[in-house]
Amino acid sequence: MIAALQKFEIPGVIEFKEGLGGLARARVQTQWSQAELYLHGAQVTRFQKHGEPPLLFLSERARFEPGKAIRGGIPICFPWFGSRAGDVAHGFARLNEWEVTGTSALPRGAVQLHLRLPELPAAKAWPSFSVEYRVSIGQELKVELAVTNCSSAEQLEFEACLHSYFTVGNVSQIAIHGLRGTAYHDKLAENALRTETNDSIQISSQTDRSYFRTTAAIEVSDPVLKRIIRIEKTGSASTVVWNPWTTQILSDLGPEEYRRMVCVESGNVESDRLRLAPGQSSTLEVGMSSRSMT
Ligand code: TA6
């Protein structure tokens, strides 16, 4: 209901309107950048610095429908990551509309949006929890996902991952730095446990790797767009690198779009899953920025 969101608007900075598929969308303008966020999944679908190509990738075939995940931007995977027998992939958080709880213009010109995951029937089977999401938009993009175990007696065990899609000029020409020496499961080799031996990762085929126990910042150097994308994180032990290449067919990704995207995802998945005691909270924070390649 767009009218109810108007109280959160900041003229010329944050406006709420119906976006694609009639879904509620926030559009943000700052002196350095513009961004878009759908309440559906609290999904940031656009972040672009003025004069630069978009930092985040959004598929031309992305679907904007209740119950469907938007292909691109930053999907929030919670309370599980990956496929789950008889259930949706990557959890229910990205398939539901979140509530806006606040917006603010920060002193130095950045803008913040605060959202929370509402009570959901799908969450009934879980210990009581709350999920807050804070998005800060300025020269950089920062997102923070705070999960609290609200139950009085049960432990909350969950996975979370900010499944960020980045725009690149040509995925076969990028180099991904920061994971040397890190153990990972290779989904393309029956989840074989391997260790990254290369200083940088090149993508030349379908790639789907979950790196564990790593807090490292990642840099993606892109010689085509002549920029370096930097992804810094706190509260995260896992980094996932994914590109579908031409072999993982997705109905909401054009046949050539794999060339212009790479996912570098920050979270706590598989053996890095989190277990919160009653009353305990954990915050996953990811900062995304770009600088020109000198
Ligand atoms: O992040 C890697 C991954 O788990 C891949 O296996 C691939 O399935 C991707 O997520 C996309 O998942 P989605 O459910 O959004 O199509």
Short mmCIF file of C-alpha atoms and ligand atoms in Angstrom, two decimals:
data_model
loop_
_atom_site.label_atom_id
_atom_site.label_comp_id
_atom_site.label_asym_id
_atom_site.label_seq_id
_atom_site.Cartn_x
_atom_site.Cartn_y
_atom_site.Cartn_z
CA MET A 1 0.00 0.00 0.00
CA ILE A 2 2.02 2.93 -1.35
CA ALA A 3 0.04 5.63 0.47
CA ALA A 4 1.07 4.20 3.85
CA LEU A 5 4.71 4.54 2.79
CA GLN A 6 4.53 8.23 1.99
CA LYS A 7 5.32 9.12 5.61
CA PHE A 8 8.78 7.62 5.08
CA GLU A 9 9.51 9.71 1.99
CA ILE A 10 12.19 12.42 1.94
CA PRO A 11 11.40 14.84 -0.90
CA GLY A 12 13.96 14.64 -3.70
CA VAL A 13 15.79 11.86 -1.86
CA ILE A 14 13.51 8.89 -1.15
CA GLU A 15 10.20 8.25 -2.89
CA PHE A 16 7.93 5.21 -2.81
CA LYS A 17 5.98 4.22 -5.88
CA GLU A 18 4.64 1.13 -7.57
CA GLY A 19 7.52 -0.51 -9.41
CA LEU A 20 7.63 -3.42 -11.83
CA GLY A 21 4.86 -5.93 -11.38
CA GLY A 22 3.05 -3.34 -9.25
CA LEU A 23 5.38 -4.14 -6.35
CA ALA A 24 6.19 -1.35 -3.88
CA ARG A 25 9.56 0.21 -4.66
CA ALA A 26 11.74 2.83 -3.00
CA ARG A 27 13.77 5.03 -5.34
CA VAL A 28 16.72 6.85 -3.76
CA GLN A 29 18.77 9.75 -5.10
CA THR A 30 21.95 10.96 -3.37
CA GLN A 31 24.57 13.43 -4.54
CA TRP A 32 26.76 10.48 -5.58
CA SER A 33 24.39 7.72 -6.61
CA GLN A 34 20.95 6.35 -7.22
CA ALA A 35 19.39 3.17 -5.93
CA GLU A 36 16.19 1.16 -5.90
CA LEU A 37 14.82 -1.27 -3.34
CA TYR A 38 11.71 -3.42 -3.57
CA LEU A 39 9.81 -4.18 -0.38
CA HIS A 40 9.42 -7.64 -1.91
CA GLY A 41 12.31 -9.46 -0.28
CA ALA A 42 13.69 -6.07 0.91
CA GLN A 43 15.70 -6.49 -2.26
CA VAL A 44 18.09 -3.78 -3.41
CA THR A 45 17.75 -4.05 -7.19
CA ARG A 46 19.84 -1.08 -8.23
CA PHE A 47 22.88 0.84 -7.02
CA GLN A 48 24.70 3.06 -9.49
CA LYS A 49 27.17 5.86 -8.95
CA HIS A 50 26.57 8.86 -11.21
CA GLY A 51 28.70 8.49 -14.35
CA GLU A 52 29.43 4.79 -13.74
CA PRO A 53 27.80 1.58 -14.98
CA PRO A 54 25.45 -0.01 -12.41
CA LEU A 55 27.34 -1.71 -9.56
CA LEU A 56 24.59 -4.30 -9.15
CA PHE A 57 23.32 -6.53 -11.96
CA LEU A 58 19.61 -7.01 -12.63
CA SER A 59 18.45 -9.52 -15.22
CA GLU A 60 16.43 -8.18 -18.14
CA ARG A 61 14.13 -11.16 -17.55
CA ALA A 62 13.80 -10.72 -13.79
CA ARG A 63 10.31 -11.51 -12.52
CA PHE A 64 8.55 -9.12 -10.17
CA GLU A 65 5.81 -11.33 -8.75
CA PRO A 66 4.76 -12.35 -5.24
CA GLY A 67 6.34 -15.68 -4.37
CA LYS A 68 9.10 -15.35 -6.96
CA ALA A 69 12.71 -14.23 -6.31
CA ILE A 70 13.92 -11.21 -8.26
CA ARG A 71 16.95 -12.22 -10.38
CA GLY A 72 19.60 -9.69 -9.49
CA GLY A 73 20.52 -7.01 -6.99
CA ILE A 74 20.93 -8.39 -3.45
CA PRO A 75 18.55 -11.28 -2.65
CA ILE A 76 18.41 -12.02 1.10
CA CYS A 77 18.82 -15.75 1.65
CA PHE A 78 17.34 -16.58 5.09
CA PRO A 79 16.80 -18.76 7.19
CA TRP A 80 18.52 -21.27 4.93
CA PHE A 81 20.85 -21.19 1.93
CA GLY A 82 20.57 -23.35 -1.18
CA SER A 83 17.98 -25.97 -2.03
CA ARG A 84 15.79 -27.67 0.62
CA ALA A 85 13.66 -30.75 -0.01
CA GLY A 86 10.04 -29.80 -0.59
CA ASP A 87 10.65 -26.13 0.05
CA VAL A 88 11.79 -22.98 -1.70
CA ALA A 89 15.49 -22.39 -2.42
CA HIS A 90 17.36 -19.90 -0.21
CA GLY A 91 14.58 -19.56 2.38
CA PHE A 92 11.38 -17.54 2.53
CA ALA A 93 12.77 -14.05 3.38
CA ARG A 94 13.31 -13.05 -0.27
CA LEU A 95 9.82 -14.20 -1.30
CA ASN A 96 7.83 -12.01 1.06
CA GLU A 97 7.14 -8.30 1.43
CA TRP A 98 9.11 -6.64 4.23
CA GLU A 99 7.86 -3.67 6.26
CA VAL A 100 9.54 -0.26 6.20
CA THR A 101 10.23 0.84 9.77
CA GLY A 102 12.15 4.02 9.05
CA THR A 103 14.17 6.17 6.67
CA SER A 104 16.77 8.82 7.42
CA ALA A 105 19.08 11.26 5.66
CA LEU A 106 22.53 10.95 7.29
CA PRO A 107 24.67 14.04 8.03
CA ARG A 108 27.14 13.62 5.17
CA GLY A 109 24.48 13.02 2.53
CA ALA A 110 24.02 9.27 2.65
CA VAL A 111 20.55 7.82 3.10
CA GLN A 112 19.32 4.91 5.21
CA LEU A 113 16.28 2.69 4.90
CA HIS A 114 15.24 0.39 7.75
CA LEU A 115 13.06 -2.66 7.14
CA ARG A 116 11.94 -5.69 9.08
CA LEU A 117 10.65 -9.11 8.10
CA PRO A 118 7.04 -9.39 9.27
CA GLU A 119 5.58 -12.41 11.06
CA LEU A 120 5.12 -15.13 8.43
CA PRO A 121 3.21 -18.42 8.40
CA ALA A 122 6.37 -20.04 7.00
CA ALA A 123 8.24 -18.99 10.17
CA LYS A 124 5.79 -20.77 12.49
CA ALA A 125 7.98 -23.88 12.44
CA TRP A 126 10.97 -21.85 13.67
CA PRO A 127 11.88 -20.54 17.10
CA SER A 128 10.64 -16.95 17.43
CA PHE A 129 13.06 -14.57 15.72
CA SER A 130 13.23 -11.00 14.43
CA VAL A 131 15.07 -9.83 11.32
CA GLU A 132 15.95 -6.18 10.71
CA TYR A 133 17.61 -4.90 7.54
CA ARG A 134 19.39 -1.58 7.21
CA VAL A 135 20.44 -0.23 3.79
CA SER A 136 22.82 2.75 3.61
CA ILE A 137 23.17 4.45 0.24
CA GLY A 138 25.85 7.06 -0.51
CA GLN A 139 29.16 6.89 -2.34
CA GLU A 140 29.04 3.23 -1.37
CA LEU A 141 26.32 0.73 -0.61
CA LYS A 142 26.17 -0.92 2.80
CA VAL A 143 23.62 -3.47 3.95
CA GLU A 144 23.21 -4.92 7.45
CA LEU A 145 21.05 -7.93 8.31
CA ALA A 146 20.45 -8.30 12.06
CA VAL A 147 18.89 -11.54 13.31
CA THR A 148 17.74 -11.93 16.94
CA ASN A 149 16.65 -15.10 18.68
CA CYS A 150 13.46 -13.91 20.43
CA SER A 151 12.61 -17.28 21.94
CA SER A 152 13.04 -17.75 25.70
CA ALA A 153 14.24 -21.34 25.57
CA GLU A 154 15.16 -22.51 22.09
CA GLN A 155 18.42 -22.11 20.18
CA LEU A 156 17.98 -20.52 16.73
CA GLU A 157 20.07 -22.29 14.09
CA PHE A 158 20.02 -20.69 10.65
CA GLU A 159 21.94 -19.78 7.50
CA ALA A 160 21.96 -16.31 5.99
CA CYS A 161 23.55 -14.96 2.84
CA LEU A 162 23.41 -11.66 0.96
CA HIS A 163 23.43 -13.04 -2.56
CA SER A 164 24.84 -9.99 -4.35
CA TYR A 165 24.90 -9.83 -8.18
CA PHE A 166 27.57 -7.50 -9.60
CA THR A 167 27.71 -6.03 -13.10
CA VAL A 168 30.91 -6.81 -14.99
CA GLY A 169 31.98 -6.01 -18.57
CA ASN A 170 32.82 -9.62 -19.45
CA VAL A 171 32.91 -12.30 -16.75
CA SER A 172 35.62 -14.26 -18.57
CA GLN A 173 37.98 -11.31 -18.19
CA ILE A 174 37.54 -10.51 -14.49
CA ALA A 175 39.82 -11.63 -11.65
CA ILE A 176 38.48 -12.26 -8.14
CA HIS A 177 41.04 -11.60 -5.40
CA GLY A 178 41.02 -12.41 -1.68
CA LEU A 179 40.36 -16.12 -1.38
CA ARG A 180 43.84 -17.64 -1.78
CA GLY A 181 44.40 -20.41 0.78
CA THR A 182 40.69 -20.64 1.66
CA ALA A 183 38.84 -23.97 1.80
CA TYR A 184 35.71 -24.31 -0.31
CA HIS A 185 33.06 -26.77 -1.42
CA ASP A 186 32.88 -27.05 -5.19
CA LYS A 187 29.21 -27.58 -6.16
CA LEU A 188 30.32 -28.58 -9.64
CA ALA A 189 32.34 -31.50 -8.22
CA GLU A 190 29.79 -33.07 -5.87
CA ASN A 191 30.68 -30.54 -3.19
CA ALA A 192 34.31 -31.73 -3.13
CA LEU A 193 36.30 -29.95 -0.41
CA ARG A 194 39.17 -28.04 -2.00
CA THR A 195 41.54 -25.20 -1.14
CA GLU A 196 41.93 -22.12 -3.31
CA THR A 197 45.55 -22.07 -4.52
CA ASN A 198 45.31 -19.17 -6.95
CA ASP A 199 45.94 -15.56 -6.08
CA SER A 200 42.89 -14.69 -8.16
CA ILE A 201 39.94 -16.67 -9.52
CA GLN A 202 39.07 -16.53 -13.21
CA ILE A 203 35.66 -17.65 -14.53
CA SER A 204 35.72 -19.79 -17.67
CA SER A 205 32.83 -22.19 -16.98
CA GLN A 206 29.90 -22.60 -14.60
CA THR A 207 31.27 -21.75 -11.16
CA ASP A 208 29.58 -22.41 -7.82
CA ARG A 209 31.83 -22.44 -4.76
CA SER A 210 31.16 -21.85 -1.07
CA TYR A 211 34.33 -20.62 0.68
CA PHE A 212 34.43 -21.16 4.44
CA ARG A 213 35.90 -19.51 7.52
CA THR A 214 36.90 -16.43 5.59
CA THR A 215 36.43 -12.85 6.69
CA ALA A 216 38.51 -11.51 3.80
CA ALA A 217 37.52 -8.51 1.70
CA ILE A 218 37.08 -9.50 -1.94
CA GLU A 219 38.08 -7.42 -4.96
CA VAL A 220 36.80 -8.03 -8.46
CA SER A 221 39.01 -6.40 -11.07
CA ASP A 222 37.20 -5.70 -14.32
CA PRO A 223 39.47 -4.59 -17.20
CA VAL A 224 36.49 -4.08 -19.52
CA LEU A 225 34.63 -1.59 -17.30
CA LYS A 226 38.04 -0.46 -16.01
CA ARG A 227 37.00 -0.66 -12.36
CA ILE A 228 37.61 -2.64 -9.22
CA ILE A 229 34.62 -3.68 -7.12
CA ARG A 230 35.42 -4.10 -3.41
CA ILE A 231 33.24 -6.19 -1.11
CA GLU A 232 34.00 -5.87 2.64
CA LYS A 233 32.08 -7.77 5.28
CA THR A 234 31.74 -8.29 9.02
CA GLY A 235 29.77 -10.97 10.84
CA SER A 236 30.26 -13.32 7.90
CA ALA A 237 32.43 -16.45 7.66
CA SER A 238 31.33 -17.62 4.19
CA THR A 239 31.86 -16.20 0.71
CA VAL A 240 30.07 -17.77 -2.26
CA VAL A 241 31.23 -17.27 -5.86
CA TRP A 242 28.73 -18.14 -8.59
CA ASN A 243 28.28 -17.75 -12.31
CA PRO A 244 25.83 -19.94 -14.27
CA TRP A 245 27.84 -19.67 -17.50
CA THR A 246 25.99 -21.24 -20.45
CA THR A 247 25.27 -24.51 -18.66
CA GLN A 248 22.94 -23.53 -15.81
CA ILE A 249 19.78 -22.50 -17.66
CA LEU A 250 17.58 -20.03 -15.79
CA SER A 251 14.25 -18.88 -17.19
CA ASP A 252 14.76 -15.41 -15.72
CA LEU A 253 18.28 -14.87 -17.08
CA GLY A 254 18.84 -14.14 -20.77
CA PRO A 255 21.11 -16.56 -22.68
CA GLU A 256 23.98 -14.06 -22.90
CA GLU A 257 23.48 -12.31 -19.54
CA TYR A 258 25.87 -14.62 -17.70
CA ARG A 259 28.67 -12.65 -19.36
CA ARG A 260 27.73 -9.45 -17.55
CA MET A 261 27.35 -10.70 -14.01
CA VAL A 262 29.14 -12.42 -11.18
CA CYS A 263 27.77 -13.24 -7.74
CA VAL A 264 30.07 -12.67 -4.77
CA GLU A 265 27.89 -13.51 -1.80
CA SER A 266 28.58 -12.84 1.88
CA GLY A 267 26.95 -14.84 4.66
CA ASN A 268 27.13 -17.78 7.03
CA VAL A 269 26.24 -20.98 5.19
CA GLU A 270 26.69 -24.76 5.52
CA SER A 271 29.31 -25.47 8.20
CA ASP A 272 29.42 -21.71 8.99
CA ARG A 273 25.70 -21.68 9.90
CA LEU A 274 24.90 -19.70 13.06
CA ARG A 275 23.39 -20.89 16.32
CA LEU A 276 21.99 -18.12 18.54
CA ALA A 277 21.10 -18.66 22.19
CA PRO A 278 17.81 -17.15 23.43
CA GLY A 279 18.07 -13.35 23.29
CA GLN A 280 21.30 -13.39 21.27
CA SER A 281 21.67 -11.36 18.03
CA SER A 282 24.03 -11.50 15.08
CA THR A 283 24.57 -8.87 12.37
CA LEU A 284 25.84 -9.60 8.88
CA GLU A 285 27.21 -6.45 7.26
CA VAL A 286 28.43 -6.01 3.69
CA GLY A 287 29.97 -2.87 2.20
CA MET A 288 30.16 -2.64 -1.62
CA SER A 289 32.13 0.01 -3.47
CA SER A 290 33.94 0.59 -6.74
CA ARG A 291 36.99 2.53 -7.84
CA SER A 292 38.46 3.08 -11.28
CA MET A 293 41.32 0.83 -12.37
CA THR A 294 44.33 3.10 -12.62
O1 TA6 B 1 24.63 -18.81 -4.89
C1 TA6 B 1 24.81 -19.95 -5.58
C2 TA6 B 1 23.50 -20.67 -5.79
O2 TA6 B 1 23.19 -21.47 -4.68
C3 TA6 B 1 23.63 -21.47 -7.08
O3 TA6 B 1 23.65 -22.85 -6.81
C4 TA6 B 1 22.44 -21.01 -7.93
O4 TA6 B 1 21.37 -21.90 -7.79
C5 TA6 B 1 22.17 -19.63 -7.37
O5 TA6 B 1 22.39 -19.76 -5.97
C6 TA6 B 1 20.82 -19.06 -7.74
O6 TA6 B 1 19.81 -19.60 -6.97
P1 TA6 B 1 18.31 -19.08 -7.24
O7 TA6 B 1 17.44 -19.88 -6.32
O8 TA6 B 1 18.29 -17.62 -6.94
O9 TA6 B 1 18.06 -19.34 -8.70
#
